[in-house]
Amino acid sequence: MDESYNNLPSSHLLGSVPAVVSEEKHATSYEAPEATMETFPPGNGGGSRPGYQSLGSSSEGFEQQPANNWKGFFSISSYTEYFNVDTDVVINRLISSLHPLSGDFFSKIDANPDLYGLIWISTTLVFMLASFGNCATYLMQKYTNSSASWSFDVSFVNVAACTVYGYAIVVPLAYYFLLQYMGSSASLVRFWCLWGYSLFIFVVTSFLLLIPIELLRWIIILLAGTTSSCFVAFNLKSYMQGNDLTVLVVASFCLQMALAIFIKVWFFP
């Protein structure tokens, strides 16, 4: 009895579920597109849609396109990175400018050269030379002849601005182009930073040059000029290691001394 029931074709019975035997052979094979982080979302046929980038290629794209904050000469945001310094950093660099024989200034500013020192020190020196220069001429005149009349010389401001700004901008620019012409590596921002901080000692010297003793004034300005000249020369020498550019190092020393002598002769006669 049981064997007869088992031999009946169950696929034609009412309410029975047809067994899937032969249909498996005719079933069409379909592979779902693989959705990975490399091609997302999956496209038809497993192809990636345009506009989507793989995870590996995105990192390569960032490496090929480094961050560049330069937005043009007339954009303030292009120069913000050169003023990203705090008080401790500036003070440390000011102190370094008073130690001329170390020759390690470029290593200190290598990660973050700034133009804050150039602008701040140059502007301070302009006003110091203009104001203290007039005070020094007044003290010297009263020291030699107390009855003589004295008048404020406004031209000191113009001469100080042209001298200080012109020297601090043009001389590093000339050294940059000279080194580029000679095939040596050079950084204009680092040169501006170096020459800007080299002028700090003249700010301090301006106070001492108020002393109405001519011999002492010459000693002070020569010491200040020598310190500033050695600071520039020794750091340039360490910066240009491996290149026989002694002439440029000597020239930088002479230019700093010439600036010191000009400050004494013109503003503190």
PDB file of C-alpha atoms in Angstrom:
ATOM      1  CA  MET A   1       0.000   0.000   0.000  1.00  0.00           C
ATOM      2  CA  ASP A   2       2.741   2.405   0.872  1.00  0.00           C
ATOM      3  CA  GLU A   3       4.761   1.543  -2.226  1.00  0.00           C
ATOM      4  CA  SER A   4       1.830   2.362  -4.547  1.00  0.00           C
ATOM      5  CA  TYR A   5       1.461   5.779  -3.025  1.00  0.00           C
ATOM      6  CA  ASN A   6       5.113   6.490  -3.405  1.00  0.00           C
ATOM      7  CA  ASN A   7       5.076   5.690  -7.108  1.00  0.00           C
ATOM      8  CA  LEU A   8       2.331   8.208  -7.890  1.00  0.00           C
ATOM      9  CA  PRO A   9       3.433  11.338  -9.778  1.00  0.00           C
ATOM     10  CA  SER A  10       3.123  14.010  -7.118  1.00  0.00           C
ATOM     11  CA  SER A  11       3.607  16.920  -9.508  1.00  0.00           C
ATOM     12  CA  HIS A  12       0.035  16.538 -10.894  1.00  0.00           C
ATOM     13  CA  LEU A  13      -1.668  16.364  -7.524  1.00  0.00           C
ATOM     14  CA  LEU A  14      -3.838  19.245  -6.364  1.00  0.00           C
ATOM     15  CA  GLY A  15      -2.132  21.431  -3.782  1.00  0.00           C
ATOM     16  CA  SER A  16       1.243  19.841  -4.188  1.00  0.00           C
ATOM     17  CA  VAL A  17       4.466  21.812  -4.682  1.00  0.00           C
ATOM     18  CA  PRO A  18       6.259  20.878  -7.888  1.00  0.00           C
ATOM     19  CA  ALA A  19       9.747  19.639  -7.308  1.00  0.00           C
ATOM     20  CA  VAL A  20      12.456  21.630  -8.989  1.00  0.00           C
ATOM     21  CA  VAL A  21      14.606  19.042 -10.696  1.00  0.00           C
ATOM     22  CA  SER A  22      14.976  19.705 -14.345  1.00  0.00           C
ATOM     23  CA  GLU A  23      14.436  23.478 -14.056  1.00  0.00           C
ATOM     24  CA  GLU A  24      17.801  23.882 -12.344  1.00  0.00           C
ATOM     25  CA  LYS A  25      19.517  22.968 -15.554  1.00  0.00           C
ATOM     26  CA  HIS A  26      17.749  25.715 -17.496  1.00  0.00           C
ATOM     27  CA  ALA A  27      18.165  28.423 -14.847  1.00  0.00           C
ATOM     28  CA  THR A  28      20.157  31.355 -16.126  1.00  0.00           C
ATOM     29  CA  SER A  29      23.231  32.124 -14.102  1.00  0.00           C
ATOM     30  CA  TYR A  30      23.331  35.711 -12.795  1.00  0.00           C
ATOM     31  CA  GLU A  31      26.142  37.160 -10.770  1.00  0.00           C
ATOM     32  CA  ALA A  32      25.356  40.190  -8.673  1.00  0.00           C
ATOM     33  CA  PRO A  33      27.705  43.070  -9.211  1.00  0.00           C
ATOM     34  CA  GLU A  34      30.230  43.253  -6.469  1.00  0.00           C
ATOM     35  CA  ALA A  35      29.989  46.388  -4.370  1.00  0.00           C
ATOM     36  CA  THR A  36      33.311  47.270  -2.861  1.00  0.00           C
ATOM     37  CA  MET A  37      34.983  50.422  -1.627  1.00  0.00           C
ATOM     38  CA  GLU A  38      36.844  50.615  -4.909  1.00  0.00           C
ATOM     39  CA  THR A  39      33.743  50.896  -7.137  1.00  0.00           C
ATOM     40  CA  PHE A  40      30.791  52.318  -5.296  1.00  0.00           C
ATOM     41  CA  PRO A  41      27.924  52.175  -6.128  1.00  0.00           C
ATOM     42  CA  PRO A  42      28.108  49.077  -8.361  1.00  0.00           C
ATOM     43  CA  GLY A  43      27.227  49.711 -11.982  1.00  0.00           C
ATOM     44  CA  ASN A  44      25.508  47.541 -14.469  1.00  0.00           C
ATOM     45  CA  GLY A  45      27.633  44.593 -15.381  1.00  0.00           C
ATOM     46  CA  GLY A  46      30.030  45.268 -12.513  1.00  0.00           C
ATOM     47  CA  GLY A  47      31.556  48.350 -14.179  1.00  0.00           C
ATOM     48  CA  SER A  48      32.224  51.471 -12.203  1.00  0.00           C
ATOM     49  CA  ARG A  49      30.321  54.628 -12.972  1.00  0.00           C
ATOM     50  CA  PRO A  50      32.166  57.728 -14.110  1.00  0.00           C
ATOM     51  CA  GLY A  51      32.810  60.208 -11.371  1.00  0.00           C
ATOM     52  CA  TYR A  52      33.624  57.587  -8.720  1.00  0.00           C
ATOM     53  CA  GLN A  53      37.166  56.966  -7.634  1.00  0.00           C
ATOM     54  CA  SER A  54      38.733  53.965  -6.001  1.00  0.00           C
ATOM     55  CA  LEU A  55      40.003  54.130  -2.473  1.00  0.00           C
ATOM     56  CA  GLY A  56      43.589  53.661  -3.571  1.00  0.00           C
ATOM     57  CA  SER A  57      43.427  56.248  -6.319  1.00  0.00           C
ATOM     58  CA  SER A  58      42.023  58.880  -3.983  1.00  0.00           C
ATOM     59  CA  SER A  59      45.141  58.818  -1.827  1.00  0.00           C
ATOM     60  CA  GLU A  60      47.302  58.949  -4.913  1.00  0.00           C
ATOM     61  CA  GLY A  61      45.378  61.970  -6.104  1.00  0.00           C
ATOM     62  CA  PHE A  62      46.080  63.760  -2.856  1.00  0.00           C
ATOM     63  CA  GLU A  63      49.784  63.013  -3.189  1.00  0.00           C
ATOM     64  CA  GLN A  64      49.861  64.335  -6.739  1.00  0.00           C
ATOM     65  CA  GLN A  65      48.014  67.507  -5.781  1.00  0.00           C
ATOM     66  CA  PRO A  66      49.631  68.885  -2.607  1.00  0.00           C
ATOM     67  CA  ALA A  67      47.940  71.640  -0.674  1.00  0.00           C
ATOM     68  CA  ASN A  68      48.757  75.057  -2.085  1.00  0.00           C
ATOM     69  CA  ASN A  69      47.569  78.172  -0.291  1.00  0.00           C
ATOM     70  CA  TRP A  70      48.809  80.565  -2.968  1.00  0.00           C
ATOM     71  CA  LYS A  71      45.842  82.520  -4.314  1.00  0.00           C
ATOM     72  CA  GLY A  72      47.612  85.370  -6.088  1.00  0.00           C
ATOM     73  CA  PHE A  73      49.839  88.309  -5.270  1.00  0.00           C
ATOM     74  CA  PHE A  74      46.943  90.523  -4.188  1.00  0.00           C
ATOM     75  CA  SER A  75      45.287  87.987  -1.907  1.00  0.00           C
ATOM     76  CA  ILE A  76      46.000  88.339   1.808  1.00  0.00           C
ATOM     77  CA  SER A  77      45.387  84.629   2.405  1.00  0.00           C
ATOM     78  CA  SER A  78      48.417  83.818   0.246  1.00  0.00           C
ATOM     79  CA  TYR A  79      50.738  85.313   2.874  1.00  0.00           C
ATOM     80  CA  THR A  80      49.097  84.123   6.092  1.00  0.00           C
ATOM     81  CA  GLU A  81      51.446  81.126   6.437  1.00  0.00           C
ATOM     82  CA  TYR A  82      54.446  83.498   6.645  1.00  0.00           C
ATOM     83  CA  PHE A  83      52.944  85.263   9.672  1.00  0.00           C
ATOM     84  CA  ASN A  84      51.980  82.110  11.565  1.00  0.00           C
ATOM     85  CA  VAL A  85      54.380  82.669  14.467  1.00  0.00           C
ATOM     86  CA  ASP A  86      53.818  83.303  18.138  1.00  0.00           C
ATOM     87  CA  THR A  87      55.679  85.501  20.605  1.00  0.00           C
ATOM     88  CA  ASP A  88      57.999  82.739  21.837  1.00  0.00           C
ATOM     89  CA  VAL A  89      59.163  81.914  18.327  1.00  0.00           C
ATOM     90  CA  VAL A  90      59.855  85.556  17.478  1.00  0.00           C
ATOM     91  CA  ILE A  91      61.756  86.140  20.728  1.00  0.00           C
ATOM     92  CA  ASN A  92      63.838  83.020  20.131  1.00  0.00           C
ATOM     93  CA  ARG A  93      64.780  84.257  16.672  1.00  0.00           C
ATOM     94  CA  LEU A  94      65.563  87.738  17.957  1.00  0.00           C
ATOM     95  CA  ILE A  95      67.927  86.240  20.531  1.00  0.00           C
ATOM     96  CA  SER A  96      69.526  84.100  17.829  1.00  0.00           C
ATOM     97  CA  SER A  97      70.307  87.240  15.827  1.00  0.00           C
ATOM     98  CA  LEU A  98      72.412  88.462  18.760  1.00  0.00           C
ATOM     99  CA  HIS A  99      74.573  85.297  18.624  1.00  0.00           C
ATOM    100  CA  PRO A 100      76.275  85.754  15.258  1.00  0.00           C
ATOM    101  CA  LEU A 101      78.801  82.915  15.445  1.00  0.00           C
ATOM    102  CA  SER A 102      76.337  80.046  15.844  1.00  0.00           C
ATOM    103  CA  GLY A 103      75.386  79.907  12.170  1.00  0.00           C
ATOM    104  CA  ASP A 104      72.284  77.791  12.850  1.00  0.00           C
ATOM    105  CA  PHE A 105      69.580  80.348  12.075  1.00  0.00           C
ATOM    106  CA  PHE A 106      68.428  78.603   8.891  1.00  0.00           C
ATOM    107  CA  SER A 107      67.955  75.338  10.759  1.00  0.00           C
ATOM    108  CA  LYS A 108      65.714  77.137  13.261  1.00  0.00           C
ATOM    109  CA  ILE A 109      63.498  78.729  10.616  1.00  0.00           C
ATOM    110  CA  ASP A 110      63.562  75.821   8.163  1.00  0.00           C
ATOM    111  CA  ALA A 111      60.141  74.488   9.177  1.00  0.00           C
ATOM    112  CA  ASN A 112      58.449  77.882   9.398  1.00  0.00           C
ATOM    113  CA  PRO A 113      60.224  80.917   7.892  1.00  0.00           C
ATOM    114  CA  ASP A 114      58.342  84.119   8.605  1.00  0.00           C
ATOM    115  CA  LEU A 115      58.030  87.616   7.186  1.00  0.00           C
ATOM    116  CA  TYR A 116      56.700  89.044  10.436  1.00  0.00           C
ATOM    117  CA  GLY A 117      60.215  89.790  11.680  1.00  0.00           C
ATOM    118  CA  LEU A 118      61.155  91.509   8.428  1.00  0.00           C
ATOM    119  CA  ILE A 119      58.175  93.882   8.464  1.00  0.00           C
ATOM    120  CA  TRP A 120      58.025  94.489  12.209  1.00  0.00           C
ATOM    121  CA  ILE A 121      61.767  95.055  12.708  1.00  0.00           C
ATOM    122  CA  SER A 122      62.138  97.200   9.586  1.00  0.00           C
ATOM    123  CA  THR A 123      59.175  99.416  10.487  1.00  0.00           C
ATOM    124  CA  THR A 124      60.380  99.780  14.072  1.00  0.00           C
ATOM    125  CA  LEU A 125      63.880 100.666  12.891  1.00  0.00           C
ATOM    126  CA  VAL A 126      62.530 103.335  10.527  1.00  0.00           C
ATOM    127  CA  PHE A 127      60.729 105.165  13.327  1.00  0.00           C
ATOM    128  CA  MET A 128      63.615 104.663  15.740  1.00  0.00           C
ATOM    129  CA  LEU A 129      66.155 106.167  13.348  1.00  0.00           C
ATOM    130  CA  ALA A 130      63.892 109.081  12.451  1.00  0.00           C
ATOM    131  CA  SER A 131      62.974 109.968  16.039  1.00  0.00           C
ATOM    132  CA  PHE A 132      66.210 109.114  17.846  1.00  0.00           C
ATOM    133  CA  GLY A 133      68.259 110.636  15.047  1.00  0.00           C
ATOM    134  CA  ASN A 134      66.595 113.983  15.662  1.00  0.00           C
ATOM    135  CA  CYS A 135      66.999 113.569  19.419  1.00  0.00           C
ATOM    136  CA  ALA A 136      70.675 112.760  18.985  1.00  0.00           C
ATOM    137  CA  THR A 137      71.307 115.853  16.865  1.00  0.00           C
ATOM    138  CA  TYR A 138      69.520 117.942  19.486  1.00  0.00           C
ATOM    139  CA  LEU A 139      71.610 116.481  22.325  1.00  0.00           C
ATOM    140  CA  MET A 140      74.848 116.904  20.405  1.00  0.00           C
ATOM    141  CA  GLN A 141      73.991 120.469  19.511  1.00  0.00           C
ATOM    142  CA  LYS A 142      73.136 121.341  23.105  1.00  0.00           C
ATOM    143  CA  TYR A 143      76.250 119.516  24.282  1.00  0.00           C
ATOM    144  CA  THR A 144      78.543 121.543  22.029  1.00  0.00           C
ATOM    145  CA  ASN A 145      76.641 124.855  21.879  1.00  0.00           C
ATOM    146  CA  SER A 146      73.702 125.290  24.202  1.00  0.00           C
ATOM    147  CA  SER A 147      72.732 128.666  22.739  1.00  0.00           C
ATOM    148  CA  ALA A 148      72.301 127.414  19.157  1.00  0.00           C
ATOM    149  CA  SER A 149      68.792 126.933  17.756  1.00  0.00           C
ATOM    150  CA  TRP A 150      67.567 123.495  16.708  1.00  0.00           C
ATOM    151  CA  SER A 151      64.797 122.341  14.329  1.00  0.00           C
ATOM    152  CA  PHE A 152      63.249 118.928  13.708  1.00  0.00           C
ATOM    153  CA  ASP A 153      64.435 117.337  10.446  1.00  0.00           C
ATOM    154  CA  VAL A 154      61.449 115.646   8.796  1.00  0.00           C
ATOM    155  CA  SER A 155      63.605 114.267   5.987  1.00  0.00           C
ATOM    156  CA  PHE A 156      64.947 111.661   8.418  1.00  0.00           C
ATOM    157  CA  VAL A 157      61.678 109.733   8.026  1.00  0.00           C
ATOM    158  CA  ASN A 158      61.937 109.536   4.238  1.00  0.00           C
ATOM    159  CA  VAL A 159      65.619 108.621   4.263  1.00  0.00           C
ATOM    160  CA  ALA A 160      65.132 105.981   6.964  1.00  0.00           C
ATOM    161  CA  ALA A 161      62.172 104.382   5.135  1.00  0.00           C
ATOM    162  CA  CYS A 162      63.965 104.257   1.772  1.00  0.00           C
ATOM    163  CA  THR A 163      67.192 102.949   3.322  1.00  0.00           C
ATOM    164  CA  VAL A 164      65.775 100.275   5.628  1.00  0.00           C
ATOM    165  CA  TYR A 165      62.983  98.958   3.416  1.00  0.00           C
ATOM    166  CA  GLY A 166      65.119  99.140   0.301  1.00  0.00           C
ATOM    167  CA  TYR A 167      68.013  97.309   1.923  1.00  0.00           C
ATOM    168  CA  ALA A 168      65.869  94.625   3.617  1.00  0.00           C
ATOM    169  CA  ILE A 169      64.000  93.812   0.391  1.00  0.00           C
ATOM    170  CA  VAL A 170      66.463  94.405  -2.442  1.00  0.00           C
ATOM    171  CA  VAL A 171      69.616  92.798  -0.995  1.00  0.00           C
ATOM    172  CA  PRO A 172      68.020  89.394  -0.215  1.00  0.00           C
ATOM    173  CA  LEU A 173      66.300  89.537  -3.599  1.00  0.00           C
ATOM    174  CA  ALA A 174      69.629  90.133  -5.326  1.00  0.00           C
ATOM    175  CA  TYR A 175      71.248  87.222  -3.458  1.00  0.00           C
ATOM    176  CA  TYR A 176      68.355  84.972  -4.391  1.00  0.00           C
ATOM    177  CA  PHE A 177      68.732  85.672  -8.118  1.00  0.00           C
ATOM    178  CA  LEU A 178      72.515  85.410  -7.938  1.00  0.00           C
ATOM    179  CA  LEU A 179      72.390  81.989  -6.328  1.00  0.00           C
ATOM    180  CA  GLN A 180      69.751  80.846  -8.803  1.00  0.00           C
ATOM    181  CA  TYR A 181      71.945  82.049 -11.670  1.00  0.00           C
ATOM    182  CA  MET A 182      74.943  80.187 -10.254  1.00  0.00           C
ATOM    183  CA  GLY A 183      72.961  76.972  -9.999  1.00  0.00           C
ATOM    184  CA  SER A 184      72.704  76.903  -6.209  1.00  0.00           C
ATOM    185  CA  SER A 185      69.483  76.333  -4.294  1.00  0.00           C
ATOM    186  CA  ALA A 186      68.012  79.411  -2.638  1.00  0.00           C
ATOM    187  CA  SER A 187      64.845  80.384  -0.796  1.00  0.00           C
ATOM    188  CA  LEU A 188      63.708  83.993  -1.076  1.00  0.00           C
ATOM    189  CA  VAL A 189      61.485  83.856   2.010  1.00  0.00           C
ATOM    190  CA  ARG A 190      64.338  82.460   4.119  1.00  0.00           C
ATOM    191  CA  PHE A 191      66.684  85.179   2.874  1.00  0.00           C
ATOM    192  CA  TRP A 192      64.147  87.883   3.734  1.00  0.00           C
ATOM    193  CA  CYS A 193      63.744  86.306   7.152  1.00  0.00           C
ATOM    194  CA  LEU A 194      67.521  86.255   7.715  1.00  0.00           C
ATOM    195  CA  TRP A 195      68.138  89.862   6.695  1.00  0.00           C
ATOM    196  CA  GLY A 196      65.051  91.052   8.551  1.00  0.00           C
ATOM    197  CA  TYR A 197      66.219  89.668  11.889  1.00  0.00           C
ATOM    198  CA  SER A 198      69.766  90.890  11.226  1.00  0.00           C
ATOM    199  CA  LEU A 199      68.453  94.463  11.584  1.00  0.00           C
ATOM    200  CA  PHE A 200      67.230  93.911  15.136  1.00  0.00           C
ATOM    201  CA  ILE A 201      70.534  94.851  16.709  1.00  0.00           C
ATOM    202  CA  PHE A 202      70.301  98.323  15.141  1.00  0.00           C
ATOM    203  CA  VAL A 203      67.006  98.851  16.986  1.00  0.00           C
ATOM    204  CA  VAL A 204      68.797  98.224  20.281  1.00  0.00           C
ATOM    205  CA  THR A 205      71.767 100.314  19.183  1.00  0.00           C
ATOM    206  CA  SER A 206      69.549 103.335  18.476  1.00  0.00           C
ATOM    207  CA  PHE A 207      69.031 103.817  22.217  1.00  0.00           C
ATOM    208  CA  LEU A 208      72.772 103.769  22.913  1.00  0.00           C
ATOM    209  CA  LEU A 209      73.532 106.192  20.102  1.00  0.00           C
ATOM    210  CA  LEU A 210      71.726 108.920  22.048  1.00  0.00           C
ATOM    211  CA  ILE A 211      74.849 109.253  24.196  1.00  0.00           C
ATOM    212  CA  PRO A 212      76.402 112.603  23.178  1.00  0.00           C
ATOM    213  CA  ILE A 213      79.973 111.276  23.034  1.00  0.00           C
ATOM    214  CA  GLU A 214      81.236 110.862  19.489  1.00  0.00           C
ATOM    215  CA  LEU A 215      83.956 108.294  20.157  1.00  0.00           C
ATOM    216  CA  LEU A 216      81.596 106.102  22.151  1.00  0.00           C
ATOM    217  CA  ARG A 217      79.031 106.322  19.367  1.00  0.00           C
ATOM    218  CA  TRP A 218      81.536 105.030  16.823  1.00  0.00           C
ATOM    219  CA  ILE A 219      82.522 102.141  19.063  1.00  0.00           C
ATOM    220  CA  ILE A 220      78.864 101.210  19.577  1.00  0.00           C
ATOM    221  CA  ILE A 221      77.926 101.323  15.894  1.00  0.00           C
ATOM    222  CA  LEU A 222      81.025  99.382  14.823  1.00  0.00           C
ATOM    223  CA  LEU A 223      80.287  96.650  17.362  1.00  0.00           C
ATOM    224  CA  ALA A 224      76.662  96.502  16.236  1.00  0.00           C
ATOM    225  CA  GLY A 225      77.671  96.430  12.580  1.00  0.00           C
ATOM    226  CA  THR A 226      80.184  93.653  13.191  1.00  0.00           C
ATOM    227  CA  THR A 227      77.619  91.567  15.064  1.00  0.00           C
ATOM    228  CA  SER A 228      75.011  91.996  12.340  1.00  0.00           C
ATOM    229  CA  SER A 229      77.533  91.333   9.580  1.00  0.00           C
ATOM    230  CA  CYS A 230      78.821  88.148  11.220  1.00  0.00           C
ATOM    231  CA  PHE A 231      75.266  86.949  11.755  1.00  0.00           C
ATOM    232  CA  VAL A 232      74.467  87.237   8.037  1.00  0.00           C
ATOM    233  CA  ALA A 233      77.854  85.996   6.796  1.00  0.00           C
ATOM    234  CA  PHE A 234      78.108  82.918   9.026  1.00  0.00           C
ATOM    235  CA  ASN A 235      74.558  81.815   8.296  1.00  0.00           C
ATOM    236  CA  LEU A 236      75.032  82.301   4.577  1.00  0.00           C
ATOM    237  CA  LYS A 237      78.219  80.274   4.769  1.00  0.00           C
ATOM    238  CA  SER A 238      76.443  77.392   6.500  1.00  0.00           C
ATOM    239  CA  TYR A 239      73.570  77.647   4.036  1.00  0.00           C
ATOM    240  CA  MET A 240      75.878  77.421   1.004  1.00  0.00           C
ATOM    241  CA  GLN A 241      78.012  74.516   2.213  1.00  0.00           C
ATOM    242  CA  GLY A 242      79.584  72.638  -0.652  1.00  0.00           C
ATOM    243  CA  ASN A 243      79.591  75.677  -2.934  1.00  0.00           C
ATOM    244  CA  ASP A 244      82.628  77.899  -3.363  1.00  0.00           C
ATOM    245  CA  LEU A 245      80.798  81.214  -2.984  1.00  0.00           C
ATOM    246  CA  THR A 246      83.114  82.971  -0.561  1.00  0.00           C
ATOM    247  CA  VAL A 247      82.809  86.202  -2.547  1.00  0.00           C
ATOM    248  CA  LEU A 248      79.092  86.411  -1.783  1.00  0.00           C
ATOM    249  CA  VAL A 249      79.698  85.780   1.913  1.00  0.00           C
ATOM    250  CA  VAL A 250      82.325  88.537   2.086  1.00  0.00           C
ATOM    251  CA  ALA A 251      80.044  90.853   0.122  1.00  0.00           C
ATOM    252  CA  SER A 252      77.215  90.305   2.616  1.00  0.00           C
ATOM    253  CA  PHE A 253      79.565  91.189   5.472  1.00  0.00           C
ATOM    254  CA  CYS A 254      80.645  94.397   3.734  1.00  0.00           C
ATOM    255  CA  LEU A 255      77.064  95.393   2.925  1.00  0.00           C
ATOM    256  CA  GLN A 256      75.997  95.057   6.564  1.00  0.00           C
ATOM    257  CA  MET A 257      78.975  97.132   7.701  1.00  0.00           C
ATOM    258  CA  ALA A 258      78.184  99.764   5.073  1.00  0.00           C
ATOM    259  CA  LEU A 259      74.624  99.975   6.382  1.00  0.00           C
ATOM    260  CA  ALA A 260      75.868 100.412   9.948  1.00  0.00           C
ATOM    261  CA  ILE A 261      78.253 103.201   8.958  1.00  0.00           C
ATOM    262  CA  PHE A 262      75.525 104.926   6.923  1.00  0.00           C
ATOM    263  CA  ILE A 263      73.195 104.861   9.945  1.00  0.00           C
ATOM    264  CA  LYS A 264      75.857 106.508  12.096  1.00  0.00           C
ATOM    265  CA  VAL A 265      76.891 109.164   9.566  1.00  0.00           C
ATOM    266  CA  TRP A 266      73.439 110.181   8.400  1.00  0.00           C
ATOM    267  CA  PHE A 267      71.207 109.844  11.473  1.00  0.00           C
ATOM    268  CA  PHE A 268      73.681 110.307  14.324  1.00  0.00           C
ATOM    269  CA  PRO A 269      76.266 112.815  13.078  1.00  0.00           C
TER     270      PRO A 269
END
